[in-house]
Amino acid sequence: MTVQEETAPVPVLRVRDLVKEYGEGDARVRALRGVSLDVERGDYVAVMGASGSGKSTLMNILGCLDVPTSGTYLIDGADAGRLDEHQLAVLRNRRVGFVFQSFNLIPRMSALANVELPLVYGGVALAARRERALAALEQVGLADRVHHEPNQLSGGQQQRVALARALVNRPALLLADEPTGNLDTASTRDVLEIMDRLSASGRTIVLITHEDDVAAHAKRVIRLVDGEVVEDRRQAPVDGPPPRLPQGEDAA
Ligand code: ADP
Ligand code: MG
């Protein structure tokens, strides 16, 4: 993997003129119309916008799940456009943690096995895998649910398993697409509190949401309208500094 050597700190994300078009001819949709932004290490960014404004398209490209029509983006200094399929898969596995609205856990596999999966792909040995997965589940408050399967867990608990899975590789970037979109108020609060603690411990987070209450937790808000950035502002966090994470959590 080509990682750019620089003396200045490399931003976690450097995005320039991203364009994404779907379809051909009359059916063509321009989902992103030239998006540029940088995200520095430790930032907590909420990407907001109405349904159809291009939020998921942007997240899928940033997370190397999709490729842009044109434009460039560097993740942790690595130019994603210059990587082959295999290198992209490695980048995605090692540097990015994903959380989706619909949890996307594997059914009939325990919470523990779900959280271990990225480590299986990463070739981590069994004992180390188990230890790290257990620690990640503990971090999200699910130490007592590790052998439960997704259908034996509430939505909020499933999303916390998904968070543990996203974090188990200690990614440079946590990407969350409407992570509280399917949750009730109490579960939303639990998930946001975990993200607040992660942010306080130095994690870099990009969260996608169309809800003001959720965006209020971020340090910075970027607003998309029809595939363009129309606003990019810093804001004070909602509450005071959140409680510290349990020991063992490093600032990545
Ligand atoms: P958001 O997440 O903000 O709701 P999306 O990124 O999902 O928005 O979609 C942006 C635009 O791109 C919408 O007009 C949507 O219909 C279109 N779009 C998204 N994915 C596809 C696709 N796979 N094929 C065609 N059009 C798509
Ligand atoms: Mg979306």
Tab-separated table of C-alpha atoms and ligand atoms in Angstrom:
chain	number	residue	atom	x	y	z
A	1	MET	CA	0.000	0.000	0.000
A	2	THR	CA	1.344	3.421	-0.915
A	3	VAL	CA	1.207	5.675	2.089
A	4	GLN	CA	2.310	9.212	1.391
A	5	GLU	CA	5.326	10.312	3.441
A	6	GLU	CA	4.853	13.793	4.864
A	7	THR	CA	6.233	15.672	7.804
A	8	ALA	CA	2.968	17.519	8.519
A	9	PRO	CA	0.262	15.297	10.039
A	10	VAL	CA	-1.719	13.591	7.307
A	11	PRO	CA	-5.467	14.139	7.588
A	12	VAL	CA	-7.546	11.003	8.039
A	13	LEU	CA	-9.552	12.051	4.993
A	14	ARG	CA	-8.601	14.328	2.129
A	15	VAL	CA	-11.343	14.569	-0.482
A	16	ARG	CA	-11.097	16.631	-3.683
A	17	ASP	CA	-13.791	17.280	-6.291
A	18	LEU	CA	-15.631	14.011	-5.808
A	19	VAL	CA	-18.272	13.393	-8.434
A	20	LYS	CA	-20.542	10.366	-8.496
A	21	GLU	CA	-23.005	9.685	-11.277
A	22	TYR	CA	-25.371	6.758	-11.434
A	23	GLY	CA	-27.012	5.520	-14.643
A	24	GLU	CA	-26.735	6.660	-18.241
A	25	GLY	CA	-28.397	9.209	-20.529
A	26	ASP	CA	-31.825	10.391	-19.389
A	27	ALA	CA	-31.655	8.158	-16.333
A	28	ARG	CA	-28.408	9.725	-15.157
A	29	VAL	CA	-28.341	10.955	-11.545
A	30	ARG	CA	-25.520	13.172	-10.265
A	31	ALA	CA	-25.434	12.085	-6.640
A	32	LEU	CA	-22.242	14.041	-5.806
A	33	ARG	CA	-21.302	17.211	-7.701
A	34	GLY	CA	-17.743	18.006	-6.677
A	35	VAL	CA	-17.334	17.458	-2.935
A	36	SER	CA	-14.060	18.572	-1.292
A	37	LEU	CA	-13.239	18.292	2.397
A	38	ASP	CA	-10.522	17.347	4.880
A	39	VAL	CA	-11.085	15.552	8.157
A	40	GLU	CA	-8.263	15.810	10.699
A	41	ARG	CA	-7.447	13.140	13.256
A	42	GLY	CA	-9.754	13.325	16.267
A	43	ASP	CA	-12.493	15.273	14.546
A	44	TYR	CA	-16.157	14.335	14.982
A	45	VAL	CA	-18.112	15.316	11.890
A	46	ALA	CA	-21.845	15.076	11.259
A	47	VAL	CA	-22.783	14.991	7.575
A	48	MET	CA	-26.360	16.236	7.299
A	49	GLY	CA	-28.796	16.630	4.461
A	50	ALA	CA	-32.259	15.668	3.282
A	51	SER	CA	-32.994	12.221	1.916
A	52	GLY	CA	-31.415	11.896	-1.530
A	53	SER	CA	-28.793	14.618	-0.936
A	54	GLY	CA	-25.911	12.174	-1.417
A	55	LYS	CA	-24.955	11.301	2.176
A	56	SER	CA	-24.820	7.537	1.707
A	57	THR	CA	-23.121	7.884	-1.658
A	58	LEU	CA	-20.383	9.942	0.006
A	59	MET	CA	-20.026	7.504	2.889
A	60	ASN	CA	-19.832	4.500	0.573
A	61	ILE	CA	-17.027	6.130	-1.391
A	62	LEU	CA	-15.158	7.283	1.719
A	63	GLY	CA	-15.417	3.753	3.066
A	64	CYS	CA	-14.141	2.219	-0.201
A	65	LEU	CA	-17.427	0.381	-0.729
A	66	ASP	CA	-17.928	2.251	-4.010
A	67	VAL	CA	-15.756	4.229	-6.433
A	68	PRO	CA	-16.321	7.829	-7.590
A	69	THR	CA	-16.916	8.835	-11.214
A	70	SER	CA	-14.128	11.391	-10.800
A	71	GLY	CA	-12.171	13.157	-8.076
A	72	THR	CA	-9.642	11.938	-5.543
A	73	TYR	CA	-9.698	10.851	-1.928
A	74	LEU	CA	-6.947	9.840	0.454
A	75	ILE	CA	-7.631	7.760	3.527
A	76	ASP	CA	-4.937	8.066	6.156
A	77	GLY	CA	-2.601	9.255	3.385
A	78	ALA	CA	-3.362	6.375	0.992
A	79	ASP	CA	-4.766	7.468	-2.378
A	80	ALA	CA	-7.740	5.129	-2.794
A	81	GLY	CA	-7.925	5.763	-6.542
A	82	ARG	CA	-4.450	4.293	-7.020
A	83	LEU	CA	-5.119	1.064	-5.160
A	84	ASP	CA	-6.137	-2.210	-6.773
A	85	GLU	CA	-9.092	-4.273	-5.507
A	86	HIS	CA	-7.016	-6.204	-3.028
A	87	GLN	CA	-5.279	-3.124	-1.608
A	88	LEU	CA	-8.653	-1.386	-1.293
A	89	ALA	CA	-10.060	-4.358	0.607
A	90	VAL	CA	-7.100	-4.245	2.991
A	91	LEU	CA	-7.493	-0.480	3.461
A	92	ARG	CA	-11.213	-0.922	4.161
A	93	ASN	CA	-10.604	-3.711	6.652
A	94	ARG	CA	-7.732	-2.076	8.563
A	95	ARG	CA	-8.448	1.643	8.458
A	96	VAL	CA	-12.228	2.031	8.382
A	97	GLY	CA	-14.930	0.843	10.764
A	98	PHE	CA	-18.539	0.930	9.529
A	99	VAL	CA	-21.831	1.232	11.305
A	100	PHE	CA	-25.048	1.090	9.291
A	101	GLN	CA	-28.633	2.027	10.074
A	102	SER	CA	-29.708	-1.604	9.705
A	103	PHE	CA	-26.902	-3.013	11.935
A	104	ASN	CA	-25.856	-5.589	9.272
A	105	LEU	CA	-24.929	-8.290	11.767
A	106	ILE	CA	-24.646	-11.887	10.578
A	107	PRO	CA	-27.689	-13.833	11.820
A	108	ARG	CA	-27.207	-17.059	13.806
A	109	MET	CA	-23.730	-15.980	14.819
A	110	SER	CA	-23.054	-14.842	18.378
A	111	ALA	CA	-22.236	-11.233	19.177
A	112	LEU	CA	-18.691	-12.399	19.895
A	113	ALA	CA	-18.337	-14.160	16.520
A	114	ASN	CA	-19.744	-11.102	14.734
A	115	VAL	CA	-17.205	-8.821	16.400
A	116	GLU	CA	-14.377	-11.264	15.655
A	117	LEU	CA	-15.114	-11.291	11.921
A	118	PRO	CA	-12.944	-8.317	10.860
A	119	LEU	CA	-10.079	-9.940	12.776
A	120	VAL	CA	-10.659	-13.268	11.008
A	121	TYR	CA	-10.329	-11.441	7.668
A	122	GLY	CA	-7.303	-9.631	9.070
A	123	GLY	CA	-5.618	-12.948	9.916
A	124	VAL	CA	-5.459	-12.413	13.690
A	125	ALA	CA	-4.940	-15.655	15.658
A	126	LEU	CA	-7.827	-17.120	17.650
A	127	ALA	CA	-6.745	-16.254	21.193
A	128	ALA	CA	-5.906	-12.639	20.343
A	129	ARG	CA	-9.104	-12.356	18.334
A	130	ARG	CA	-11.236	-13.518	21.231
A	131	GLU	CA	-9.513	-11.214	23.674
A	132	ARG	CA	-9.900	-8.166	21.459
A	133	ALA	CA	-13.527	-8.943	20.583
A	134	LEU	CA	-14.407	-9.369	24.257
A	135	ALA	CA	-12.714	-6.076	25.106
A	136	ALA	CA	-14.638	-4.318	22.313
A	137	LEU	CA	-17.942	-5.754	23.561
A	138	GLU	CA	-17.082	-4.665	27.079
A	139	GLN	CA	-16.427	-1.153	25.785
A	140	VAL	CA	-19.983	-0.933	24.451
A	141	GLY	CA	-21.460	-2.350	27.649
A	142	LEU	CA	-22.310	-5.814	26.339
A	143	ALA	CA	-19.954	-8.040	28.338
A	144	ASP	CA	-23.019	-9.987	29.530
A	145	ARG	CA	-24.409	-10.606	26.026
A	146	VAL	CA	-21.432	-12.009	24.146
A	147	HIS	CA	-23.052	-15.372	23.370
A	148	HIS	CA	-26.390	-13.934	22.292
A	149	GLU	CA	-27.309	-13.998	18.617
A	150	PRO	CA	-28.640	-10.862	16.888
A	151	ASN	CA	-32.306	-11.962	17.095
A	152	GLN	CA	-31.910	-12.352	20.870
A	153	LEU	CA	-30.818	-8.722	21.222
A	154	SER	CA	-32.733	-5.439	21.114
A	155	GLY	CA	-32.088	-3.006	18.275
A	156	GLY	CA	-29.964	-0.834	20.529
A	157	GLN	CA	-27.913	-3.828	21.656
A	158	GLN	CA	-27.468	-4.975	18.048
A	159	GLN	CA	-26.190	-1.541	17.119
A	160	ARG	CA	-23.753	-1.651	20.012
A	161	VAL	CA	-22.473	-5.021	18.727
A	162	ALA	CA	-22.061	-3.357	15.313
A	163	LEU	CA	-20.088	-0.554	16.987
A	164	ALA	CA	-17.846	-3.085	18.710
A	165	ARG	CA	-17.287	-4.824	15.361
A	166	ALA	CA	-16.447	-1.481	13.738
A	167	LEU	CA	-13.918	-0.676	16.468
A	168	VAL	CA	-12.221	-4.019	16.972
A	169	ASN	CA	-9.541	-3.270	14.351
A	170	ARG	CA	-8.825	0.140	15.903
A	171	PRO	CA	-9.600	1.901	12.616
A	172	ALA	CA	-8.296	5.358	11.737
A	173	LEU	CA	-11.853	6.314	10.864
A	174	LEU	CA	-15.282	5.342	12.160
A	175	LEU	CA	-17.994	5.877	9.523
A	176	ALA	CA	-21.598	5.667	10.689
A	177	ASP	CA	-24.537	6.029	8.280
A	178	GLU	CA	-27.698	6.983	10.214
A	179	PRO	CA	-26.623	4.727	13.117
A	180	THR	CA	-29.606	5.732	15.247
A	181	GLY	CA	-32.144	5.808	12.392
A	182	ASN	CA	-33.822	2.561	13.525
A	183	LEU	CA	-33.511	3.080	17.284
A	184	ASP	CA	-35.831	4.268	20.039
A	185	THR	CA	-34.910	7.263	22.197
A	186	ALA	CA	-33.175	5.304	24.960
A	187	SER	CA	-31.075	3.234	22.540
A	188	THR	CA	-30.229	6.350	20.540
A	189	ARG	CA	-28.917	7.929	23.712
A	190	ASP	CA	-26.783	4.832	24.496
A	191	VAL	CA	-25.237	4.771	21.030
A	192	LEU	CA	-24.549	8.520	20.986
A	193	GLU	CA	-22.994	8.329	24.436
A	194	ILE	CA	-20.598	5.633	23.229
A	195	MET	CA	-19.684	7.764	20.213
A	196	ASP	CA	-19.127	10.782	22.494
A	197	ARG	CA	-16.740	8.721	24.616
A	198	LEU	CA	-14.935	7.456	21.527
A	199	SER	CA	-14.556	11.019	20.305
A	200	ALA	CA	-13.247	12.146	23.692
A	201	SER	CA	-10.655	9.368	23.536
A	202	GLY	CA	-9.375	10.688	20.190
A	203	ARG	CA	-11.256	8.597	17.618
A	204	THR	CA	-12.037	10.181	14.253
A	205	ILE	CA	-15.740	9.880	13.495
A	206	VAL	CA	-17.862	10.759	10.489
A	207	LEU	CA	-21.519	10.308	11.286
A	208	ILE	CA	-24.318	10.687	8.776
A	209	THR	CA	-27.692	11.834	9.977
A	210	HIS	CA	-30.671	13.964	9.079
A	211	GLU	CA	-31.543	14.612	12.725
A	212	ASP	CA	-30.436	17.814	14.471
A	213	ASP	CA	-30.381	16.122	17.913
A	214	VAL	CA	-27.889	13.574	16.637
A	215	ALA	CA	-25.731	16.115	14.791
A	216	ALA	CA	-25.579	18.193	17.995
A	217	HIS	CA	-23.111	15.632	19.393
A	218	ALA	CA	-20.522	16.343	16.695
A	219	LYS	CA	-17.790	19.009	16.732
A	220	ARG	CA	-18.402	19.931	13.118
A	221	VAL	CA	-21.411	19.862	10.807
A	222	ILE	CA	-21.235	19.527	7.031
A	223	ARG	CA	-24.471	20.000	5.136
A	224	LEU	CA	-25.164	18.519	1.701
A	225	VAL	CA	-27.830	19.743	-0.687
A	226	ASP	CA	-28.203	17.907	-4.001
A	227	GLY	CA	-24.713	16.452	-3.815
A	228	GLU	CA	-22.925	19.680	-2.893
A	229	VAL	CA	-21.470	20.943	0.381
A	230	VAL	CA	-23.435	24.084	1.258
A	231	GLU	CA	-22.254	24.498	4.848
A	232	ASP	CA	-19.248	23.406	6.922
A	233	ARG	CA	-19.130	24.754	10.478
A	234	ARG	CA	-17.654	23.982	13.897
A	235	GLN	CA	-19.884	23.824	16.956
A	236	ALA	CA	-19.564	23.345	20.717
A	237	PRO	CA	-20.402	19.825	21.932
A	238	VAL	CA	-23.849	19.282	23.513
A	239	ASP	CA	-22.877	18.438	27.077
A	240	GLY	CA	-19.690	18.705	29.104
A	241	PRO	CA	-16.869	16.249	28.468
A	242	PRO	CA	-18.206	12.686	28.615
A	243	PRO	CA	-16.880	10.160	31.130
A	244	ARG	CA	-13.637	8.415	30.228
A	245	LEU	CA	-13.659	5.082	28.439
A	246	PRO	CA	-12.816	1.985	30.421
A	247	GLN	CA	-9.071	1.332	30.444
A	248	GLY	CA	-7.669	-0.476	27.428
A	249	GLU	CA	-9.169	1.924	24.924
A	250	ASP	CA	-6.437	3.694	23.023
A	251	ALA	CA	-6.729	6.953	21.137
A	252	ALA	CA	-6.345	6.016	17.491
B	1	ADP	P1	-28.985	10.038	1.035
B	1	ADP	O1	-28.160	8.996	1.713
B	1	ADP	O2	-28.596	11.435	1.376
B	1	ADP	O3	-30.445	9.810	1.233
B	1	ADP	P2	-28.057	8.803	-1.430
B	1	ADP	O4	-26.590	8.994	-1.435
B	1	ADP	O5	-28.565	7.456	-1.036
B	1	ADP	O6	-28.727	9.939	-0.549
B	1	ADP	O7	-28.619	9.132	-2.872
B	1	ADP	C1	-28.263	10.301	-3.607
B	1	ADP	C2	-28.941	10.253	-4.978
B	1	ADP	O8	-28.376	9.198	-5.756
B	1	ADP	C3	-30.422	10.002	-4.924
B	1	ADP	O9	-31.032	10.731	-5.968
B	1	ADP	C4	-30.532	8.509	-5.171
B	1	ADP	O10	-31.759	8.193	-5.743
B	1	ADP	C5	-29.381	8.272	-6.130
B	1	ADP	N1	-28.817	6.919	-6.000
B	1	ADP	C6	-28.226	6.382	-4.885
B	1	ADP	N2	-27.772	5.149	-5.128
B	1	ADP	C7	-28.090	4.870	-6.407
B	1	ADP	C8	-27.894	3.744	-7.269
B	1	ADP	N3	-27.264	2.643	-6.833
B	1	ADP	N4	-28.356	3.837	-8.533
B	1	ADP	C9	-28.962	4.937	-8.986
B	1	ADP	N5	-29.187	6.041	-8.254
B	1	ADP	C10	-28.754	6.012	-6.980
B	2	MG	MG	-28.690	7.473	3.053
